[in-house]
mmCIF file of N, CA, C and O in Angstrom:
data_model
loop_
_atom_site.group_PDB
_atom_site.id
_atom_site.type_symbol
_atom_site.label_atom_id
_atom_site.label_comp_id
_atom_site.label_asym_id
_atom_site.label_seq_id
_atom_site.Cartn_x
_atom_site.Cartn_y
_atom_site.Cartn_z
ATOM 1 N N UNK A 1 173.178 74.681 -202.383
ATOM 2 C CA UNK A 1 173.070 76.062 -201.992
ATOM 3 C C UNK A 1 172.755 76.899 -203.220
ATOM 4 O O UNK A 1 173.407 76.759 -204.255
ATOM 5 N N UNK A 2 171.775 77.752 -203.113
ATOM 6 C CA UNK A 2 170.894 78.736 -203.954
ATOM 7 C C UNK A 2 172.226 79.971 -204.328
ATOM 8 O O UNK A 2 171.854 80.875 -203.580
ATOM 9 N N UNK A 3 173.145 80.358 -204.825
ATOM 10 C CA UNK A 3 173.981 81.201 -205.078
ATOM 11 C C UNK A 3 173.352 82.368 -205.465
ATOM 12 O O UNK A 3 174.110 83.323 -205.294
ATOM 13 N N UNK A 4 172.036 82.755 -206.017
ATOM 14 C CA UNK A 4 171.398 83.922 -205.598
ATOM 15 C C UNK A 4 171.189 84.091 -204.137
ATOM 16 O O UNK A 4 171.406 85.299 -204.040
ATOM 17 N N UNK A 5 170.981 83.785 -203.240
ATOM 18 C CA UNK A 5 170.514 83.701 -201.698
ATOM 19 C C UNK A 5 171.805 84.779 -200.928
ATOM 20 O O UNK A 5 171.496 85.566 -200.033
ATOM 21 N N UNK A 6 173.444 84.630 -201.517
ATOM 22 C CA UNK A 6 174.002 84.914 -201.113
ATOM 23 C C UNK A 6 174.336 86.675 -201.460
ATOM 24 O O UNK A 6 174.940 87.108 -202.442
ATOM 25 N N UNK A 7 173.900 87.254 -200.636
ATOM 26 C CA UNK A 7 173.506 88.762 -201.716
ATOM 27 C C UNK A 7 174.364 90.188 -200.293
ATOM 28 O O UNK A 7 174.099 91.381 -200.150
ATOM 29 N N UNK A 8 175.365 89.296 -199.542
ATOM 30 C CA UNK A 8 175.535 90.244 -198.244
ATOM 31 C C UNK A 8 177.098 90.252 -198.584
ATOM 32 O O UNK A 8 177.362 89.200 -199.167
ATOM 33 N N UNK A 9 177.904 90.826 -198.474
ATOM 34 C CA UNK A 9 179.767 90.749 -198.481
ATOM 35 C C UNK A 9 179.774 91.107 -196.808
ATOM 36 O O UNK A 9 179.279 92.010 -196.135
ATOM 37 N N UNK A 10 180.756 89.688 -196.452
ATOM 38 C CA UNK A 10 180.995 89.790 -195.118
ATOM 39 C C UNK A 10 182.770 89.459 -195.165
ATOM 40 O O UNK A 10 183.368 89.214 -196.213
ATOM 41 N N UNK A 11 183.293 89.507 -194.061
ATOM 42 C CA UNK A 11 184.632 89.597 -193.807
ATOM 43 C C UNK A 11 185.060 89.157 -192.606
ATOM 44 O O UNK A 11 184.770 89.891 -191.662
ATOM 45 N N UNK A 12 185.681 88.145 -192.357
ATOM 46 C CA UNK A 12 185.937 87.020 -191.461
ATOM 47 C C UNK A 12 187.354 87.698 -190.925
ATOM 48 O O UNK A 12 187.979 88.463 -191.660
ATOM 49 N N UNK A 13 187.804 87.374 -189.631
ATOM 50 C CA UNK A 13 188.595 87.867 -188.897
ATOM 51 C C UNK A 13 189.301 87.212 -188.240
ATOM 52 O O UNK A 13 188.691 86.144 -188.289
ATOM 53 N N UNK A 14 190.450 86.970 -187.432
ATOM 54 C CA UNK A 14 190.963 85.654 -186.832
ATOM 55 C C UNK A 14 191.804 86.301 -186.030
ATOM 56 O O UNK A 14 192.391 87.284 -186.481
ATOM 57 N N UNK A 15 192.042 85.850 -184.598
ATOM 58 C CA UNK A 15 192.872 86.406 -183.650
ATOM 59 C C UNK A 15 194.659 85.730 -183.600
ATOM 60 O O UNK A 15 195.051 84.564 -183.651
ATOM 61 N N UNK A 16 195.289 86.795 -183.503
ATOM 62 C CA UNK A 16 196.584 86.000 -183.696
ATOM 63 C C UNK A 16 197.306 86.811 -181.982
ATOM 64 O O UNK A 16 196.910 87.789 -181.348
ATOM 65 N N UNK A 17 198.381 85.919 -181.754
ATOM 66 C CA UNK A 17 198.821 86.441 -180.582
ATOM 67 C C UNK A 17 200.454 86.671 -180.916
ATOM 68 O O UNK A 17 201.452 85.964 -181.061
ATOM 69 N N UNK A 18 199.998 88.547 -180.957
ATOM 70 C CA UNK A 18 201.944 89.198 -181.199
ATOM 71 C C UNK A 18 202.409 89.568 -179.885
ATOM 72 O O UNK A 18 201.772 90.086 -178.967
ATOM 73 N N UNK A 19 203.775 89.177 -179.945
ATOM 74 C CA UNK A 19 204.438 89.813 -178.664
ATOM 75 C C UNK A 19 205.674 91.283 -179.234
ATOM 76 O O UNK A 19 206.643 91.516 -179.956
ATOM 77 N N UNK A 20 204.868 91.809 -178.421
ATOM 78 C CA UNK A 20 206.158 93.547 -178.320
ATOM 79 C C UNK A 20 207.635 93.076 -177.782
ATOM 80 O O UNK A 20 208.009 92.109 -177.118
ATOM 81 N N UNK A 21 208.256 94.117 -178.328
ATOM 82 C CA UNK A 21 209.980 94.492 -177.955
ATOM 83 C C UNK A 21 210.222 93.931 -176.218
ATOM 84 O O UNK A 21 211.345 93.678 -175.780
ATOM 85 N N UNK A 22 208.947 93.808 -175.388
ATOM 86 C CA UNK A 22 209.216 93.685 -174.145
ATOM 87 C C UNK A 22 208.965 92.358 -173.606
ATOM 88 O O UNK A 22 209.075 92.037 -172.422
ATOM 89 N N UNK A 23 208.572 91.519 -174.700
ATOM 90 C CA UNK A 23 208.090 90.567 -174.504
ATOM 91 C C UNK A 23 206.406 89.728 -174.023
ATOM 92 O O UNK A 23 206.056 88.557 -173.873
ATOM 93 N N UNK A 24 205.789 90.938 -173.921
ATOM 94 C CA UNK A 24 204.271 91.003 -173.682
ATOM 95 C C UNK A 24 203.035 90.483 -174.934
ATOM 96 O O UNK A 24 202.918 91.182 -175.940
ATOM 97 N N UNK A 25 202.437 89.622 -174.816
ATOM 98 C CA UNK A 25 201.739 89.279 -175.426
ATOM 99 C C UNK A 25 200.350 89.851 -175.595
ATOM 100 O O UNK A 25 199.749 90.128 -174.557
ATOM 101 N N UNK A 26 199.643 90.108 -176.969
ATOM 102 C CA UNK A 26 198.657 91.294 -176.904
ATOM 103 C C UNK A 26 197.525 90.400 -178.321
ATOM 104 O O UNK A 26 197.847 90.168 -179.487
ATOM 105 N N UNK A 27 196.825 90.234 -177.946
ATOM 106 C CA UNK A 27 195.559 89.965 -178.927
ATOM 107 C C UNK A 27 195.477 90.671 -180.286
ATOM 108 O O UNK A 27 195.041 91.820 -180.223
ATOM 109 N N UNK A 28 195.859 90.146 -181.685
ATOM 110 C CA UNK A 28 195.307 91.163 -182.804
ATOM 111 C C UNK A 28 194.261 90.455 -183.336
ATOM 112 O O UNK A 28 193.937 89.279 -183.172
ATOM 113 N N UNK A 29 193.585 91.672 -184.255
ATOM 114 C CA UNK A 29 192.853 90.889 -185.505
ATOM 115 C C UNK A 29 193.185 91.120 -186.652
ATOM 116 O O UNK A 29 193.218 92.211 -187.220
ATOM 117 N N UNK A 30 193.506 89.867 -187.139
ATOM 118 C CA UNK A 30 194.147 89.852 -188.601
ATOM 119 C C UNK A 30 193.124 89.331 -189.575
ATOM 120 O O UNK A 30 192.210 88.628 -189.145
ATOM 121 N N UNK A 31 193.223 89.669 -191.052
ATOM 122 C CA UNK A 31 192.217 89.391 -192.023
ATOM 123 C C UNK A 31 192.306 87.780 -192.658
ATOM 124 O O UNK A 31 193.197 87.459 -193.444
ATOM 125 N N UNK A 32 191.077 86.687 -192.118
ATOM 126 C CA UNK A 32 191.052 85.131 -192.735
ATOM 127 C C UNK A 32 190.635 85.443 -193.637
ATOM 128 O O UNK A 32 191.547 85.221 -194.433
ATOM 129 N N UNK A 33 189.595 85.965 -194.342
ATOM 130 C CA UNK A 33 188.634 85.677 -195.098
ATOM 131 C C UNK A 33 188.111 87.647 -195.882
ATOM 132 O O UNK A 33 187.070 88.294 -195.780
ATOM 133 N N UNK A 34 188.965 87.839 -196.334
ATOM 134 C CA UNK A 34 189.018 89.525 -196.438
ATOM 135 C C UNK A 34 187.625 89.989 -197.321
ATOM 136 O O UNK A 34 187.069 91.086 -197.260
ATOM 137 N N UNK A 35 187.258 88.889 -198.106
ATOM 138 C CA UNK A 35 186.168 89.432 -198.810
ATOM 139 C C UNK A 35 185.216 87.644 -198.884
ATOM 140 O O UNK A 35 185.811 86.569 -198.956
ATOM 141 N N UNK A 36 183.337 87.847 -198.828
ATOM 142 C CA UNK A 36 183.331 86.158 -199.282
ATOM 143 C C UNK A 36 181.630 86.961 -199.438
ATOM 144 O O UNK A 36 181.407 88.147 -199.195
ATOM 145 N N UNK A 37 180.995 86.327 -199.724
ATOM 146 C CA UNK A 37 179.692 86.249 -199.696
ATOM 147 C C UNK A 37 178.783 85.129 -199.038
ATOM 148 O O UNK A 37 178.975 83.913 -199.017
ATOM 149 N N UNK A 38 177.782 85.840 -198.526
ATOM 150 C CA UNK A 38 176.842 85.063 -197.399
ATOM 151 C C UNK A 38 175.493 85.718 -197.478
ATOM 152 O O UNK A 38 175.169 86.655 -198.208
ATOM 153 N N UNK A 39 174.568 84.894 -196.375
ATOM 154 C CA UNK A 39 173.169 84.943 -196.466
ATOM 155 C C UNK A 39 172.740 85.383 -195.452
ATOM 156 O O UNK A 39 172.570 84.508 -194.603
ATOM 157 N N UNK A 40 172.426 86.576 -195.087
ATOM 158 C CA UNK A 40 172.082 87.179 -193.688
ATOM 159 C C UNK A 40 170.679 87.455 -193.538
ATOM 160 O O UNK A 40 169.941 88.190 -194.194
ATOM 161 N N UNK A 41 170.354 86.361 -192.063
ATOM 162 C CA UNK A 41 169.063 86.480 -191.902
ATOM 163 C C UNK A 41 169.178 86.250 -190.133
ATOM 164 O O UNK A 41 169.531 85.392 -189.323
ATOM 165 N N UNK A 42 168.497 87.956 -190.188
ATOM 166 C CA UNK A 42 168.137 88.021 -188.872
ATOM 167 C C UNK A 42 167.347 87.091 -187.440
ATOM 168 O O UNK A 42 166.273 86.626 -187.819
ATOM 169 N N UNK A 43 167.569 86.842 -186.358
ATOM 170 C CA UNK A 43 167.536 86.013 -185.620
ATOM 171 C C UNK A 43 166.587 86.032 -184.858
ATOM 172 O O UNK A 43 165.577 85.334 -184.764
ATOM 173 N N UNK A 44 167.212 87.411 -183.969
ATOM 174 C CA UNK A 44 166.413 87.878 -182.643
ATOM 175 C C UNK A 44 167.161 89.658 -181.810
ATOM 176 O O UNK A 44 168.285 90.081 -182.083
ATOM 177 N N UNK A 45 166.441 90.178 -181.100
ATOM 178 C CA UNK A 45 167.185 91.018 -180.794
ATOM 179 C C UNK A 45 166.377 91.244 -179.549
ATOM 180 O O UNK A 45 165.247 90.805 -179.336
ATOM 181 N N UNK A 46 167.312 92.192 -178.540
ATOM 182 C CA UNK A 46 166.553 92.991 -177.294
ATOM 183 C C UNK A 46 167.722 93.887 -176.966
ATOM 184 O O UNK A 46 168.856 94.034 -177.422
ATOM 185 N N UNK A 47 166.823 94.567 -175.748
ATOM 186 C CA UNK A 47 167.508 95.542 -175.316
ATOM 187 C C UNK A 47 167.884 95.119 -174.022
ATOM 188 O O UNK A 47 166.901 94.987 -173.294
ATOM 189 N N UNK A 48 169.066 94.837 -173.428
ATOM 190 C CA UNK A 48 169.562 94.801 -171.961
ATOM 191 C C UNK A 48 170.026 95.830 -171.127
ATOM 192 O O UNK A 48 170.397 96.870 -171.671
ATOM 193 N N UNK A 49 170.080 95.715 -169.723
ATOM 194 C CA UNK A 49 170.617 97.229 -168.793
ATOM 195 C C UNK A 49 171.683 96.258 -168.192
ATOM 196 O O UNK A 49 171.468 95.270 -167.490
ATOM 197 N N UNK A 50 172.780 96.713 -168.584
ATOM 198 C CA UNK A 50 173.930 95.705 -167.589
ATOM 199 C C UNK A 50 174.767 97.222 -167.547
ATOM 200 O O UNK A 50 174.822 98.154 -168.350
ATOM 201 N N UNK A 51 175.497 96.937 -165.951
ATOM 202 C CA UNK A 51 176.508 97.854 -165.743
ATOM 203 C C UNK A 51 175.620 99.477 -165.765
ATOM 204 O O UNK A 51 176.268 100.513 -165.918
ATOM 205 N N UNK A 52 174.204 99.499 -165.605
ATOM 206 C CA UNK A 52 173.644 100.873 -165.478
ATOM 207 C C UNK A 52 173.762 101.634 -167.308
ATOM 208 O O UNK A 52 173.853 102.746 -167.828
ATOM 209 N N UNK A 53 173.685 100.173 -167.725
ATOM 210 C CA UNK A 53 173.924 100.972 -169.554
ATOM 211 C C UNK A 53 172.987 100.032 -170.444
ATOM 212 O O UNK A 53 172.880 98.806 -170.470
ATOM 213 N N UNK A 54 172.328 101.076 -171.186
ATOM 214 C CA UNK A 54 171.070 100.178 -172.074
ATOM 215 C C UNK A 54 172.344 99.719 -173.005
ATOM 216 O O UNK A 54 173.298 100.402 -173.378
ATOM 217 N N UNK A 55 172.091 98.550 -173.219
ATOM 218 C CA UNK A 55 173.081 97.545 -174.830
ATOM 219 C C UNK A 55 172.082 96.988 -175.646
ATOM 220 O O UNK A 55 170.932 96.668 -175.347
ATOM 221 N N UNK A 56 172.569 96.927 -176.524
ATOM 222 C CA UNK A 56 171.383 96.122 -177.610
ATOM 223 C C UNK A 56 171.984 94.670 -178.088
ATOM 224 O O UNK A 56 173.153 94.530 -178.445
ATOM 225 N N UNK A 57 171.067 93.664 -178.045
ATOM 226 C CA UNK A 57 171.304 92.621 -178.002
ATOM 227 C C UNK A 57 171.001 91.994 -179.348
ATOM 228 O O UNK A 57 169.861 91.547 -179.479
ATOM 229 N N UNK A 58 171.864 91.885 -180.401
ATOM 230 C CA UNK A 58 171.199 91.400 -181.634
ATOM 231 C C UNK A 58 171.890 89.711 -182.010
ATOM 232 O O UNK A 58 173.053 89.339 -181.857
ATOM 233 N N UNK A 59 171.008 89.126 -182.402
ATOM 234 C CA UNK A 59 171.556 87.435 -183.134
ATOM 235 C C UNK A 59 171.135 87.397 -184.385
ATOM 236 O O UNK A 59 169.971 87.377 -184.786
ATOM 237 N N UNK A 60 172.334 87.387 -185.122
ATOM 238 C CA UNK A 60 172.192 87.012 -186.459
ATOM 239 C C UNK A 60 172.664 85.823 -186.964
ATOM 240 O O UNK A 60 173.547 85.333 -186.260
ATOM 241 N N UNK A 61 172.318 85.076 -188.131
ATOM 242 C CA UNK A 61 172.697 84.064 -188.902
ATOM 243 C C UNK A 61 172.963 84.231 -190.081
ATOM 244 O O UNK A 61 172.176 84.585 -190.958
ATOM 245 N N UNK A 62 174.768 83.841 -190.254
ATOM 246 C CA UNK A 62 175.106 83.917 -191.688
ATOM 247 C C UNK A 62 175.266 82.611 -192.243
ATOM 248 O O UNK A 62 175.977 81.892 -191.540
ATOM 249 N N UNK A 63 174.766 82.005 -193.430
ATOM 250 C CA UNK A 63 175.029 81.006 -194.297
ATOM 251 C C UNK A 63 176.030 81.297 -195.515
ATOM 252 O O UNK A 63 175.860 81.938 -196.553
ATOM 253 N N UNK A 64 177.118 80.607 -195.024
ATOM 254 C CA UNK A 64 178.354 80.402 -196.479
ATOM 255 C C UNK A 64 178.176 79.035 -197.061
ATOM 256 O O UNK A 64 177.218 78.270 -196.945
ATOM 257 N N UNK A 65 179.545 78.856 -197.853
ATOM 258 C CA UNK A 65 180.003 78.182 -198.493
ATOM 259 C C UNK A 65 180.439 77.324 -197.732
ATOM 260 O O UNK A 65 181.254 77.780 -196.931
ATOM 261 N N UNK A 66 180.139 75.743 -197.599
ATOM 262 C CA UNK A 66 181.394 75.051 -196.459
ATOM 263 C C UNK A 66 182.826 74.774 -196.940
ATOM 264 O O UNK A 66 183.586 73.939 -196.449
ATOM 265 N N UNK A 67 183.072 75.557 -197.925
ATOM 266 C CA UNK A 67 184.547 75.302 -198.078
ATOM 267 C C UNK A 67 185.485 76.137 -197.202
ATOM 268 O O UNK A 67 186.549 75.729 -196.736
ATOM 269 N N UNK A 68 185.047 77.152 -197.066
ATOM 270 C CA UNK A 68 185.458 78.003 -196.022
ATOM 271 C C UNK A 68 186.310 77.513 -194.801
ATOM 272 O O UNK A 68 185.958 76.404 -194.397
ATOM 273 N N UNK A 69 186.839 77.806 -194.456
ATOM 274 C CA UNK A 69 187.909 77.462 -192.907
ATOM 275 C C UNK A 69 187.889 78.749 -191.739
ATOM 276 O O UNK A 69 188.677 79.648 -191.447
ATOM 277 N N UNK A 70 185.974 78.129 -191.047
ATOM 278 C CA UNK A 70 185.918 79.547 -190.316
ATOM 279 C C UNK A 70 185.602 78.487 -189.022
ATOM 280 O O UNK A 70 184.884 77.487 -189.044
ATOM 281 N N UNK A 71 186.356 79.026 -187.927
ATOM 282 C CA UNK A 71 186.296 78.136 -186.670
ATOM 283 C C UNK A 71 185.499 78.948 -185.791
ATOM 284 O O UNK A 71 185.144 80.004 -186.315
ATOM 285 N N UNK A 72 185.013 78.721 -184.307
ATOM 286 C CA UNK A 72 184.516 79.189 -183.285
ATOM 287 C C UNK A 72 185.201 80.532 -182.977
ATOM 288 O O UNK A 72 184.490 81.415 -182.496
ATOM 289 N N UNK A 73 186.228 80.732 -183.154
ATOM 290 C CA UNK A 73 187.270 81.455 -182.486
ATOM 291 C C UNK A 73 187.632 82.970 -183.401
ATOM 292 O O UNK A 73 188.346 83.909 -183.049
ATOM 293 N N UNK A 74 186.908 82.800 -184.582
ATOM 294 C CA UNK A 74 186.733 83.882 -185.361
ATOM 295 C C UNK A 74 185.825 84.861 -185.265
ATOM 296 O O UNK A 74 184.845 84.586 -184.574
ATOM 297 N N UNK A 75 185.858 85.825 -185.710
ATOM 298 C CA UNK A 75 184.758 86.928 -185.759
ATOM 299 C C UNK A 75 184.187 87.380 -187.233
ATOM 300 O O UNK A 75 184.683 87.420 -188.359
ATOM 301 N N UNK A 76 182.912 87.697 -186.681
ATOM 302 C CA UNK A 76 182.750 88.218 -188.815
ATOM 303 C C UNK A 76 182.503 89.975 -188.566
ATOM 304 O O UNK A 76 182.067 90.595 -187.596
ATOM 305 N N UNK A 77 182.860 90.295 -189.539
ATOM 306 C CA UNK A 77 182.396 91.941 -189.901
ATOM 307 C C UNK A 77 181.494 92.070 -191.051
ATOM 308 O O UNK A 77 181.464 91.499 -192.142
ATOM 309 N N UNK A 78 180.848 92.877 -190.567
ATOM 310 C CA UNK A 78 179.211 93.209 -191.591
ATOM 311 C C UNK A 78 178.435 94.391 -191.240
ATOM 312 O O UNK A 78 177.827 94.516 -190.177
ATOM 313 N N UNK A 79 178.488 95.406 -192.340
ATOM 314 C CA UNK A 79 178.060 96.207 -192.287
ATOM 315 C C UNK A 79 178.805 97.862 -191.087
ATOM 316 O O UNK A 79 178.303 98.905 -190.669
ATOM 317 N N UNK A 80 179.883 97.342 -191.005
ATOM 318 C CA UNK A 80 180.620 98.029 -189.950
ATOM 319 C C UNK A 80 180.539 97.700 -188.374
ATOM 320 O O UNK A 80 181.086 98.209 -187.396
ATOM 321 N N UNK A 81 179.715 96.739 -188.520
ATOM 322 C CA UNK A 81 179.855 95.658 -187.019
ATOM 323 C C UNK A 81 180.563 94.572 -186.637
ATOM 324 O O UNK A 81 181.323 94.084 -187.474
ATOM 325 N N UNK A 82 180.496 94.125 -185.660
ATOM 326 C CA UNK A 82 181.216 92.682 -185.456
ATOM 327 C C UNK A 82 180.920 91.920 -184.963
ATOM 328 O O UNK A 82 180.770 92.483 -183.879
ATOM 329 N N UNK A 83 180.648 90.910 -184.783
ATOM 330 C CA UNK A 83 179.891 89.732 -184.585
ATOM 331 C C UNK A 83 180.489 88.190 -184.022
ATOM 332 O O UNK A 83 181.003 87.341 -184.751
ATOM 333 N N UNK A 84 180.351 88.115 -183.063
ATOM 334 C CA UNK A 84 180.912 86.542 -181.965
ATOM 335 C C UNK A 84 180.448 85.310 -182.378
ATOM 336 O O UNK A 84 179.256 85.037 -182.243
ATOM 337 N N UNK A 85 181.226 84.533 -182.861
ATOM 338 C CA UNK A 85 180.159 83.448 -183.180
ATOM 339 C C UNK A 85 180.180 82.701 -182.176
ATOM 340 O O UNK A 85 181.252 82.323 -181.704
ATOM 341 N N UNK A 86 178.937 82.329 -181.633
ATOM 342 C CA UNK A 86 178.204 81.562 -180.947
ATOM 343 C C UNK A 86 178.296 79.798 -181.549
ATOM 344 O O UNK A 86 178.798 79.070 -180.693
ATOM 345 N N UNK A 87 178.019 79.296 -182.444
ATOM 346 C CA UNK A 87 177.671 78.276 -183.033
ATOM 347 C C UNK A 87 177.878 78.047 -184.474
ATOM 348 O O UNK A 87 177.613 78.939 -185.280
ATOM 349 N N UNK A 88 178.335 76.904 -184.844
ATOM 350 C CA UNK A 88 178.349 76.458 -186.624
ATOM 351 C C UNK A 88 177.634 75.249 -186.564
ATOM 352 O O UNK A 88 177.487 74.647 -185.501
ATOM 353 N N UNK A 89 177.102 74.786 -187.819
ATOM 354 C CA UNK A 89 176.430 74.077 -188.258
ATOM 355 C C UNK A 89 176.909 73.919 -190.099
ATOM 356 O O UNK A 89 176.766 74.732 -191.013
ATOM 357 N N UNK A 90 177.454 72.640 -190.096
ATOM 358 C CA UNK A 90 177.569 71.918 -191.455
ATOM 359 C C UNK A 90 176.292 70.965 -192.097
ATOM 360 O O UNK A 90 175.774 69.953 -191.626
ATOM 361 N N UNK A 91 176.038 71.615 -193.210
ATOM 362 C CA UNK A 91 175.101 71.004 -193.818
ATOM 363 C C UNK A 91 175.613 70.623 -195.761
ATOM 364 O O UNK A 91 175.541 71.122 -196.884
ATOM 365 N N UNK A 92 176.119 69.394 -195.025
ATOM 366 C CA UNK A 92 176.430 68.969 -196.424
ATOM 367 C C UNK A 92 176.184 68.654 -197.429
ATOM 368 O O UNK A 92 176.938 68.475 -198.385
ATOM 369 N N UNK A 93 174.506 68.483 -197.310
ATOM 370 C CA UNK A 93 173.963 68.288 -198.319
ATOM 371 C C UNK A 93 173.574 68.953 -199.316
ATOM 372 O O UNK A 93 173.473 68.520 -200.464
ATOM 373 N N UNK A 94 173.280 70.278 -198.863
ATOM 374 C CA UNK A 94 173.467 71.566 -199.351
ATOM 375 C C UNK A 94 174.482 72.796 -199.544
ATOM 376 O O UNK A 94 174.290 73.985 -199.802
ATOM 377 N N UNK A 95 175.825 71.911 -199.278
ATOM 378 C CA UNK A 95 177.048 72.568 -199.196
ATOM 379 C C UNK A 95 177.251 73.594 -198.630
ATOM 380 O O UNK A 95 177.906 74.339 -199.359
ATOM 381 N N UNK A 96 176.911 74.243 -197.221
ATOM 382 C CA UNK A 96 176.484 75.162 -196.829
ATOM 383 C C UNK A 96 176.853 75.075 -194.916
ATOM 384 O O UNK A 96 176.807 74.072 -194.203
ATOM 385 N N UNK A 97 177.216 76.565 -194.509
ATOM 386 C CA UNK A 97 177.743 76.475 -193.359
ATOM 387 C C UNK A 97 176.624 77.464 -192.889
ATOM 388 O O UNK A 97 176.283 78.443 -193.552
ATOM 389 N N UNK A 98 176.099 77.123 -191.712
ATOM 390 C CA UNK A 98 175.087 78.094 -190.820
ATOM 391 C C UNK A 98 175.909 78.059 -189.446
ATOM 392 O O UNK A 98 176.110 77.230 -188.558
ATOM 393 N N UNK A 99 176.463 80.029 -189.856
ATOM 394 C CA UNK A 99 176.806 80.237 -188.561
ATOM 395 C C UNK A 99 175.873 81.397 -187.317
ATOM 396 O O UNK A 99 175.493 82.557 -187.481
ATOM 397 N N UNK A 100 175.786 80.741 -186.455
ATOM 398 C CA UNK A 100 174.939 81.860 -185.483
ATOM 399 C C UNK A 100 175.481 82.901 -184.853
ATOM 400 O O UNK A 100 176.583 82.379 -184.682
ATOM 401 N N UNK A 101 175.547 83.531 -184.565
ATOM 402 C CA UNK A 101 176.262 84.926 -184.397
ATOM 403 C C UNK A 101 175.998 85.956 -183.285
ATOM 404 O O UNK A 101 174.805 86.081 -183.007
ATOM 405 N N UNK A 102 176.611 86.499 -182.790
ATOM 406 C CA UNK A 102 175.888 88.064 -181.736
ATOM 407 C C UNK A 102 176.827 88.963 -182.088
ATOM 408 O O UNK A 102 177.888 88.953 -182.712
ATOM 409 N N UNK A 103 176.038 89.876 -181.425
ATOM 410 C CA UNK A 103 176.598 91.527 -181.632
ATOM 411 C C UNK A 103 177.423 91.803 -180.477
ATOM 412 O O UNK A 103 176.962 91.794 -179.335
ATOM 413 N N UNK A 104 179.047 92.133 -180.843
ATOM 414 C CA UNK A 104 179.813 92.202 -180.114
ATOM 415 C C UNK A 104 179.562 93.968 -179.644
ATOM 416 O O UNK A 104 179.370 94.722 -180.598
ATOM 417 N N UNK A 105 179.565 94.529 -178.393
ATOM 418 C CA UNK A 105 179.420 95.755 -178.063
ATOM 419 C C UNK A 105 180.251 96.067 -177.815
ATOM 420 O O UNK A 105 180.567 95.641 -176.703
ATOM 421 N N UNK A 106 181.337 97.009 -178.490
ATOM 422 C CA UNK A 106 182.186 98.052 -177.903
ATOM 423 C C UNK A 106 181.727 99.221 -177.841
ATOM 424 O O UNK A 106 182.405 100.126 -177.356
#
């Protein structure tokens, strides 16, 4: 892996499950990976009408480090967005993780 290539600061996210005073269980996001560097290269994008509402549909691909400990079940933040990962890919020969990504819409 080209360590110039990596020129984006992204921030990895991980869901943990807290329960309240009442016993109710509630989804957080807590910080895996608070600061790392990666390679962001755009995918694909469109525009969809779901629910009577234009959304924008973007896929991106970030390439890290495979030392990293980033599973399916994580999210990345970039650029003040957030992003679902779809797919990983280990490439060991180049020490290097390609993850595929979408644009989460809130």
């Amino acid at each position: 892996m080209r360590a110039g290539q990596l020129s984006s600061v992204i921030q990895v996210e991980k869901p943990e499950v807290v329960s309240d005073d009442f016993g109710a269980n509630s989804l957080q996001w807590v910080n895996h990976i608070p600061k790392t560097r990666a390679k962001v290269t755009y995918s694909s994008g469109s525009r969809a009408n779901e629910n009577n509402e234009i959304i924008f549909v973007y896929e991106v691909i970030f390439t890290v480090r495979i030392y990293h400990k980033i599973t399916e079940r994580m999210r990345i933040l970039w650029e003040g967005r957030k992003y679902r990962i779809l797919s990983m890919e280990e490439d060991k020969e180049r020490q290097q993780k390609i993850i595929k990504t979408e644009l989460i819409n809130e």
